PDB file of C-alpha atoms in Angstrom:
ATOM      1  CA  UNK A   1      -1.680  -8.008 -15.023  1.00 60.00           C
ATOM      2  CA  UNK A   2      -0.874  -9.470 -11.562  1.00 65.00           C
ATOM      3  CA  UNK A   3       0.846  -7.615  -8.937  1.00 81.00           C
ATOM      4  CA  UNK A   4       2.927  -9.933  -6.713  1.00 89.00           C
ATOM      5  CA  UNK A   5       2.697  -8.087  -3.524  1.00 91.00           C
ATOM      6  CA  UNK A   6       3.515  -9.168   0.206  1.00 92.00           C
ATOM      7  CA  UNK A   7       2.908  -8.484   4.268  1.00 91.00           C
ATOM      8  CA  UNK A   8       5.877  -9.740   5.421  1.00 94.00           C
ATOM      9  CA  UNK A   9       5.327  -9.384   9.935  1.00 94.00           C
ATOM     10  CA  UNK A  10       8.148 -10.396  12.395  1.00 94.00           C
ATOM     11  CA  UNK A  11       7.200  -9.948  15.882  1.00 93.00           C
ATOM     12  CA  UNK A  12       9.909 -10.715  18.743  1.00 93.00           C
ATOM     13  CA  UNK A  13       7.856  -8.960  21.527  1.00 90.00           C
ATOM     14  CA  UNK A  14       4.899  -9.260  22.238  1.00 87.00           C
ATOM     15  CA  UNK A  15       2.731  -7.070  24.816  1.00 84.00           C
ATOM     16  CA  UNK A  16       1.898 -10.120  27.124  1.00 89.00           C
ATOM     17  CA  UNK A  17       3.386 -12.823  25.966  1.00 90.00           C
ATOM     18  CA  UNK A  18       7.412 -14.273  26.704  1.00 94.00           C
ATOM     19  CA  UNK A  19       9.588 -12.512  23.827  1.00 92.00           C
ATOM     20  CA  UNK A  20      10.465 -14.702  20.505  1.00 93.00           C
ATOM     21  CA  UNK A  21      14.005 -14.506  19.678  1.00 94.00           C
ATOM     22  CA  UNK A  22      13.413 -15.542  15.813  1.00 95.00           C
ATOM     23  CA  UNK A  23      10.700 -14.121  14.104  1.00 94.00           C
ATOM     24  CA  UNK A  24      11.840 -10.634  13.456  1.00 94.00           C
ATOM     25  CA  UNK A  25      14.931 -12.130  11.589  1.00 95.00           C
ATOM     26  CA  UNK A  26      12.634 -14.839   9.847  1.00 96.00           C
ATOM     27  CA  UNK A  27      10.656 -12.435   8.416  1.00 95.00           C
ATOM     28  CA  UNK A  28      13.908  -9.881   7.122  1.00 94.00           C
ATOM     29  CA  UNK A  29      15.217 -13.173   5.473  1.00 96.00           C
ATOM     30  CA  UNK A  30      11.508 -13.859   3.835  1.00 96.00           C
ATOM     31  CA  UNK A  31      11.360 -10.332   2.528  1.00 94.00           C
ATOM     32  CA  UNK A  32      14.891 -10.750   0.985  1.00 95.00           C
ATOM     33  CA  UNK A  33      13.835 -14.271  -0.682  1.00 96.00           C
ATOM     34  CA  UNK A  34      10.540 -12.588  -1.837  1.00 95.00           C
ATOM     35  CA  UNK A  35      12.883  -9.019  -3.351  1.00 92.00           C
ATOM     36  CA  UNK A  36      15.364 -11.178  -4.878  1.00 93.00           C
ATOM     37  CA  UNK A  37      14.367 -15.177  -5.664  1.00 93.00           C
ATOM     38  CA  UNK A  38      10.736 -13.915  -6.656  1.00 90.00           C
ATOM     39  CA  UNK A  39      11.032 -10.557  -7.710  1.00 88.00           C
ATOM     40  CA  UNK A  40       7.678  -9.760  -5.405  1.00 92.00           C
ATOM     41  CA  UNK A  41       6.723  -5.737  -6.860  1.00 90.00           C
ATOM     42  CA  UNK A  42       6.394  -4.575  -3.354  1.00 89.00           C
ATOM     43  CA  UNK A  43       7.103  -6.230  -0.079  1.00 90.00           C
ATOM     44  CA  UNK A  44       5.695  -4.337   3.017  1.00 88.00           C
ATOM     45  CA  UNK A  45       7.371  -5.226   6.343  1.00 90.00           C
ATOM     46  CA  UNK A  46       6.076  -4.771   9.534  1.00 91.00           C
ATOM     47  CA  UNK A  47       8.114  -5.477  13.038  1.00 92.00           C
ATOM     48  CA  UNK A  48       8.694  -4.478  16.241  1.00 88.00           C
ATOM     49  CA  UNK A  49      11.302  -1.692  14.620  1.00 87.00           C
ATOM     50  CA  UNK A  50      10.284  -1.837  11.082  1.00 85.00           C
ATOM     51  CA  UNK A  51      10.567   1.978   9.775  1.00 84.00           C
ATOM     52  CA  UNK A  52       7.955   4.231   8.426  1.00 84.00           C
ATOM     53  CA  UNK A  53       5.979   4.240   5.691  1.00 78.00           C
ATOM     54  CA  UNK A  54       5.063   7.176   5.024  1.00 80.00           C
ATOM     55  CA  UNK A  55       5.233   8.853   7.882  1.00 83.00           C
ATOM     56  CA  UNK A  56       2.656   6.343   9.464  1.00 81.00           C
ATOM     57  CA  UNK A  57       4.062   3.898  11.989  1.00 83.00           C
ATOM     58  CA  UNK A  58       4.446   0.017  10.538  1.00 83.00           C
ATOM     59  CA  UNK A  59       4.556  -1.371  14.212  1.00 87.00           C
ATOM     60  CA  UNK A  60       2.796  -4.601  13.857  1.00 89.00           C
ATOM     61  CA  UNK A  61      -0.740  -3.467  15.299  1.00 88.00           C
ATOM     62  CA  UNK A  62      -4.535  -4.353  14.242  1.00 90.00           C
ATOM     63  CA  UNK A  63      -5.190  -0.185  13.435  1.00 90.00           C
ATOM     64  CA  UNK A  64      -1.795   0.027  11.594  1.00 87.00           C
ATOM     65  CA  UNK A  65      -2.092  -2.606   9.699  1.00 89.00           C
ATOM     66  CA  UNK A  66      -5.905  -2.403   8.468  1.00 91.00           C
ATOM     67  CA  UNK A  67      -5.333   1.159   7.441  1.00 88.00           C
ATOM     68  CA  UNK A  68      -2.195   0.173   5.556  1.00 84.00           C
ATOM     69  CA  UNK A  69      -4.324  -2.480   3.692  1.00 86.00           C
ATOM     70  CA  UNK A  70      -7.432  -0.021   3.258  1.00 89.00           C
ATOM     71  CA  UNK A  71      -4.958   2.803   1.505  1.00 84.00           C
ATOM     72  CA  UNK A  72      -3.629  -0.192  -0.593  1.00 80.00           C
ATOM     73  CA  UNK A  73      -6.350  -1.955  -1.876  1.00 80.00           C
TER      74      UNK A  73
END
């Protein structure tokens, strides 16, 4: 059966770049669209603020995301 799963980032700032005012918010509304209009199984968001999953940090960075994808898949 297929899982309908999604990384859902928002980034507003950005280390060394000018700030985005938009994204973060983009990305909360796409996650809601994907949890309610598609019924996506699991949505995992990652922002600037995002909280924890389990314990591990879900700030949008290479190391945090690549070992959120290697425990998933």
């Amino acid at each position: 059966m297929v899982k309908n799963w999604a990384l859902v980032i928002g980034i507003n700032q950005y280390d060394f770049l000018q700030p985005l005012n938009y994204a973060k918010r983009d990305a909360q509304l796409m996650q809601e669209f994907l949890c309610n209009e598609v019924s996506f199984e699991k949505i995992l968001f990652f922002s600037d603020d995002s909280p924890d999953i389990d314990g591990k940090s879900t700030r949008p960075y290479r190391a945090n995301l690549l070992r959120v994808l290697q425990k998933l898949f």
